[in-house]
PDB file of C-alpha atoms in Angstrom:
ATOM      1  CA  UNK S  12     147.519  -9.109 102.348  1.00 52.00           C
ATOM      2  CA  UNK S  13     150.995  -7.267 101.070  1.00 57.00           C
ATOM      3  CA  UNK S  14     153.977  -8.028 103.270  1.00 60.00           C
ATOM      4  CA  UNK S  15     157.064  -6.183 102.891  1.00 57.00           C
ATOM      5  CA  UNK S  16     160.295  -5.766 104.905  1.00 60.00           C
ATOM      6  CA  UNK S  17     161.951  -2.409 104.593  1.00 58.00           C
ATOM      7  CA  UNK S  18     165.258  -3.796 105.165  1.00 58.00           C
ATOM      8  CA  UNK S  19     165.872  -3.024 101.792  1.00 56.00           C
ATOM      9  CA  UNK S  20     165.577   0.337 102.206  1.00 56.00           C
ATOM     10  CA  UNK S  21     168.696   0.811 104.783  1.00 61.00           C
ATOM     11  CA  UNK S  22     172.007   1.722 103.158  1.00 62.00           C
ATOM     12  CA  UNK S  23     174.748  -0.098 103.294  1.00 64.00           C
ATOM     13  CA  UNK S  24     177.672   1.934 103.632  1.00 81.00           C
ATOM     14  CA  UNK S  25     178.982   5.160 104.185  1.00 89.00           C
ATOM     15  CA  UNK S  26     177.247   8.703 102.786  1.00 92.00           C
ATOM     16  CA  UNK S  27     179.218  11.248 101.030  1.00 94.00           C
ATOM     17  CA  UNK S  28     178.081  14.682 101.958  1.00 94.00           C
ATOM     18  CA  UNK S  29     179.181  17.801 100.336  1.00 95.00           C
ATOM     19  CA  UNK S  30     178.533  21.325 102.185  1.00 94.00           C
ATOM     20  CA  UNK S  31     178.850  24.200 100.120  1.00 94.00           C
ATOM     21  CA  UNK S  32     179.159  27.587 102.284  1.00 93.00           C
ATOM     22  CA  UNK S  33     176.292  30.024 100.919  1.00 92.00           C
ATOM     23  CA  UNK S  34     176.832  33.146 103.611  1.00 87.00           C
ATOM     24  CA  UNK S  35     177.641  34.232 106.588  1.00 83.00           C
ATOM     25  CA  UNK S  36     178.522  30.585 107.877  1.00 85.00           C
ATOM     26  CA  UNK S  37     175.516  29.015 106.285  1.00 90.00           C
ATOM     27  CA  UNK S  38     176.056  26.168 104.079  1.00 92.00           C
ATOM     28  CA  UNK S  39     173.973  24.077 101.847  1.00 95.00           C
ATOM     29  CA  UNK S  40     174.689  20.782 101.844  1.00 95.00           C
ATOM     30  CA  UNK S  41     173.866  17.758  99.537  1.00 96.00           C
ATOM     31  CA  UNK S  42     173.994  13.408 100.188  1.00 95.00           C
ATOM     32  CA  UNK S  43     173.978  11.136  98.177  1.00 94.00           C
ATOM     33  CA  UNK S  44     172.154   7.668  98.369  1.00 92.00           C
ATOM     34  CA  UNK S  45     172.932   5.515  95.920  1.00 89.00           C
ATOM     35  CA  UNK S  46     169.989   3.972  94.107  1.00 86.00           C
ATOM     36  CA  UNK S  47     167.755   6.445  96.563  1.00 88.00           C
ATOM     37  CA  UNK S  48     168.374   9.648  95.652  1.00 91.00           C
ATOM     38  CA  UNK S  49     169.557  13.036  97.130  1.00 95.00           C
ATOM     39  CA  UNK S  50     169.222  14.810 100.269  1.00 94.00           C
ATOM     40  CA  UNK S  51     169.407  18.638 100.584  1.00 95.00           C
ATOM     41  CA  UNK S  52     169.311  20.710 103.214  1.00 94.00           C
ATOM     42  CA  UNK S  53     170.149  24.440 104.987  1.00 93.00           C
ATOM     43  CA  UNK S  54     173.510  23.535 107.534  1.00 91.00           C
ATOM     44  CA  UNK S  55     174.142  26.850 109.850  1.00 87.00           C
ATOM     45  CA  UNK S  56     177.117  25.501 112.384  1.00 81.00           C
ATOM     46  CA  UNK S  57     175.442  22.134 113.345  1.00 80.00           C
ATOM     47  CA  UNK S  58     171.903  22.784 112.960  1.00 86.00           C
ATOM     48  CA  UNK S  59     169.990  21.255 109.865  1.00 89.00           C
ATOM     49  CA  UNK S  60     167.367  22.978 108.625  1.00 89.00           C
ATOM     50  CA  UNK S  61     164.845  22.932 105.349  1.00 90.00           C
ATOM     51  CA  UNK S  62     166.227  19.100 104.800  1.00 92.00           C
ATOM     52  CA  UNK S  63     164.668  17.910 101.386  1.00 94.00           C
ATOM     53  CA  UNK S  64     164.202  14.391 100.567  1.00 93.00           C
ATOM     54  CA  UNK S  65     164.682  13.500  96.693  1.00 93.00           C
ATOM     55  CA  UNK S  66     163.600  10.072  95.112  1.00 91.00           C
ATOM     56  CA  UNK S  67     165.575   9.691  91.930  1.00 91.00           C
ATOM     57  CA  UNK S  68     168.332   7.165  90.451  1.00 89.00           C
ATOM     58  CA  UNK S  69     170.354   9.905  88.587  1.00 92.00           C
ATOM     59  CA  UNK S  70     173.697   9.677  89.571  1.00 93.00           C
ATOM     60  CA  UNK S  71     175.776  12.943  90.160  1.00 93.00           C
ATOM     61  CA  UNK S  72     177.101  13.192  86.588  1.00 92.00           C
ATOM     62  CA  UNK S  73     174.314  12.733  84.614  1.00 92.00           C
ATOM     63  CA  UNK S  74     172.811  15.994  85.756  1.00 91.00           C
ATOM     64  CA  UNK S  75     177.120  17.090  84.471  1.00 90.00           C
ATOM     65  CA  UNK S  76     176.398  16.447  80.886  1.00 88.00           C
ATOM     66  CA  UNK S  77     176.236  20.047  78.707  1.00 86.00           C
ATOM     67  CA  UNK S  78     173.049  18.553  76.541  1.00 87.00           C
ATOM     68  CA  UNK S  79     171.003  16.125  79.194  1.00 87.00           C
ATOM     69  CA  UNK S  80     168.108  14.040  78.291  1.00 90.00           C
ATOM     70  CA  UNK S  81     164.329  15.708  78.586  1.00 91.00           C
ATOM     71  CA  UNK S  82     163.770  13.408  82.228  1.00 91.00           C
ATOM     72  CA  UNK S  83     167.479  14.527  83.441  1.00 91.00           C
ATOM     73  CA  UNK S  84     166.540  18.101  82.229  1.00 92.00           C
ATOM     74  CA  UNK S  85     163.386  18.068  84.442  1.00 93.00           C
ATOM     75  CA  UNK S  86     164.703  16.710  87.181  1.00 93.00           C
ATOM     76  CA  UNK S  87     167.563  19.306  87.507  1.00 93.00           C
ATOM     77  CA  UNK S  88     164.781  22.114  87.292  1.00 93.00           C
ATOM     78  CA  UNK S  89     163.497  20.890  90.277  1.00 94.00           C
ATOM     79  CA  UNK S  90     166.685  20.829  92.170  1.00 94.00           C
ATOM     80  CA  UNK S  91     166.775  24.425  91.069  1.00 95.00           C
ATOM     81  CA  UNK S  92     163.493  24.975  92.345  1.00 95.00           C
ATOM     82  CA  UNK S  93     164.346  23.576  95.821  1.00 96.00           C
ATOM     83  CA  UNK S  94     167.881  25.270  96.067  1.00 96.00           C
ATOM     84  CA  UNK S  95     166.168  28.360  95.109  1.00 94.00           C
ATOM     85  CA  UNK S  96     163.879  27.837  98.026  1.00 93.00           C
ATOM     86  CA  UNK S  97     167.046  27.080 100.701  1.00 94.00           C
ATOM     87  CA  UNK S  98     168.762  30.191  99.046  1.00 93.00           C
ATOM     88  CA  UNK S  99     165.728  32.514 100.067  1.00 90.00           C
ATOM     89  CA  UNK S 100     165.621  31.086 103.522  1.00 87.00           C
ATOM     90  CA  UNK S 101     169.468  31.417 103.746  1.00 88.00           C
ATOM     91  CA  UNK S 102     169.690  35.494 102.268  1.00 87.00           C
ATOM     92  CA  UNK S 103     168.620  38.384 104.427  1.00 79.00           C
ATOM     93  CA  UNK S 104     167.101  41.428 102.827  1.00 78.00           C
ATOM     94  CA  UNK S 105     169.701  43.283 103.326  1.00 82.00           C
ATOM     95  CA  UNK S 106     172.413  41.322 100.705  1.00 84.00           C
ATOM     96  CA  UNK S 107     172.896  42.604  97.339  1.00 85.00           C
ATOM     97  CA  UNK S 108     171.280  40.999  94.336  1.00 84.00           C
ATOM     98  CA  UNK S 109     174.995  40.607  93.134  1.00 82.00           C
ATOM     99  CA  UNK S 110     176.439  38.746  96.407  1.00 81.00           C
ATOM    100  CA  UNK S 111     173.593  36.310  96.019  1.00 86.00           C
ATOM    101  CA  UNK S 112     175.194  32.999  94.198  1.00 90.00           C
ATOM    102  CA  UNK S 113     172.454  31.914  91.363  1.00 93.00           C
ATOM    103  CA  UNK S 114     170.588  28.457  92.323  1.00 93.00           C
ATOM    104  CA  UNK S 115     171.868  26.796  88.959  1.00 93.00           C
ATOM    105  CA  UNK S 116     175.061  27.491  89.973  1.00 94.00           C
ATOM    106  CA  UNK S 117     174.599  25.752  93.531  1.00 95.00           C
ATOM    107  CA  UNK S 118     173.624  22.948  91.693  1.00 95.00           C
ATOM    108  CA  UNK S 119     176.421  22.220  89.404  1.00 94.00           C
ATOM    109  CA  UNK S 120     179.186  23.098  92.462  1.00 95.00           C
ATOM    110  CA  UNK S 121     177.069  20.508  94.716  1.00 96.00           C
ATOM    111  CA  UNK S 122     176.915  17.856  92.022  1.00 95.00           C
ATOM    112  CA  UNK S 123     179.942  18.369  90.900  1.00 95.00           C
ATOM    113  CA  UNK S 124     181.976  17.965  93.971  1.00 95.00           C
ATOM    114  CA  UNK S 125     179.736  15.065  94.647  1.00 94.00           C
ATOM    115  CA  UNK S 126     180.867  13.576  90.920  1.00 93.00           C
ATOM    116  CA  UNK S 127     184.485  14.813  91.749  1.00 93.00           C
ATOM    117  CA  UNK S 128     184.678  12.984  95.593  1.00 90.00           C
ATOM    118  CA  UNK S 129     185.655  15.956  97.176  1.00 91.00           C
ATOM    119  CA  UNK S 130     183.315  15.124  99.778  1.00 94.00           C
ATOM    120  CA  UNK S 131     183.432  13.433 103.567  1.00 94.00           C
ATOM    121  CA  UNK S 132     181.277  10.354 104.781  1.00 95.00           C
ATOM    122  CA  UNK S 133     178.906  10.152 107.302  1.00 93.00           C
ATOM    123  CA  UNK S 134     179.143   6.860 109.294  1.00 91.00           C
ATOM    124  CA  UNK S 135     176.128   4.950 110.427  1.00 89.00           C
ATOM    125  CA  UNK S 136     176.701   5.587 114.273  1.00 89.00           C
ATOM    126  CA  UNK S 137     175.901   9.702 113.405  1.00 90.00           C
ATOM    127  CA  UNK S 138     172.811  11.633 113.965  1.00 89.00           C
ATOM    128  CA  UNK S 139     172.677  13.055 110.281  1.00 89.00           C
ATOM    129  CA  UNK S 140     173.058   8.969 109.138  1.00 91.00           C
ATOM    130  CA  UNK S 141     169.941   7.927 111.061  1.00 87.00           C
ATOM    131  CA  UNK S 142     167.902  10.789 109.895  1.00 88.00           C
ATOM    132  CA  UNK S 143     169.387  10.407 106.202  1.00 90.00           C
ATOM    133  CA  UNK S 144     167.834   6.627 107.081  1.00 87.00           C
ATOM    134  CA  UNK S 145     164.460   7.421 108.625  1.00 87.00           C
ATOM    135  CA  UNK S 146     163.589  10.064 106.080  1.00 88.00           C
ATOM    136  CA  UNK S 147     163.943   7.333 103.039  1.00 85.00           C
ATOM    137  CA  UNK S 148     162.208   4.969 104.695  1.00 83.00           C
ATOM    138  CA  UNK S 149     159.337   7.675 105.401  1.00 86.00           C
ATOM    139  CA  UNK S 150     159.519   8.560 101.284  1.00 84.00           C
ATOM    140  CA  UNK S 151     159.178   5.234 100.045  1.00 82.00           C
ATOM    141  CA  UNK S 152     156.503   4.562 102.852  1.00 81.00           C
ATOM    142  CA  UNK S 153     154.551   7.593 101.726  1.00 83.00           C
ATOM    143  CA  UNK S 154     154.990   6.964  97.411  1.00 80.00           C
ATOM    144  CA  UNK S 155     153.790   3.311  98.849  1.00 78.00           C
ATOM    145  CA  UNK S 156     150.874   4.303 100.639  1.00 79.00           C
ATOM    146  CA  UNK S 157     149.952   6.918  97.831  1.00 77.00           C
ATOM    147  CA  UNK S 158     149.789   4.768  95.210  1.00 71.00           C
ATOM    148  CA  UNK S 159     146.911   2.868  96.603  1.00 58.00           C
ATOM    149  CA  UNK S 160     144.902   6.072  96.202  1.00 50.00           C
ATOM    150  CA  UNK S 161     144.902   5.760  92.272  1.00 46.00           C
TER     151      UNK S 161
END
């Protein structure tokens, strides 16, 4: 029998959250979760939308460095990938390769602000908190649960 309480998993404190306005009054925006990881996710007025979930311990400026390690490197390819994914959700057809902002880009303005603390905090008593909560909890349920497949 494994017993574990996912207390652990809560944070403890406030959530600094970054939105970066993309077009036409949508926004990407990023968290942070310290010792968690990252959440990312569409924001048109107060909707969420496309909300990513991503398990890693790299803090903001680590992905800042001109000439990052091999595992950082990796790592910020896939936040690529995924903002590339909000980014096509967020542009029409009709926008102009040129208006489009590149994904790399969205990245280093996200993470950099982030680094900077030019961001606001989300409280525990807010709806974006909770789900911020819930969806780690789900993540390290699921790596949990997946691991006993190997």
């Amino acid at each position: 029998m494994i017993i574990r309480k996912l207390d652990y998993l809560k944070p403890t404190h406030d959530l600094p959250l970054f939105n970066l306005e993309i077009y036409k009054n949508k926004e990407i925006a990023i968290i942070y979760v310290e010792n968690r990881g990252y959440v990312l996710f569409e924001k048109n007025n107060e909707e969420y939308k496309n909300v990513f979930f991503i398990k890693t311990n790299l803090v903001p400026a680590q992905f800042l460095v001109s000439d990052p390690a091999a595992h950082i490197l990796n790592d910020k390819n896939e936040f690529i990938g995924i903002i590339s994914l909000i980014l096509d959700g967020i542009y029409d057809e009709k926008i102009k390769e040129y208006d489009k902002k590149h994904p790399e880009f969205v990245l280093l303005n996200l993470l950099d602000n982030l680094n900077e603390g030019n961001v606001k905090f989300i409280s525990p008593d807010t709806e974006l908190y909770n789900i911020v909560d819930d969806g780690f909890i789900r993540l390290e349920i699921s790596i949990l649960e997946n691991k006993n497949l190997y």
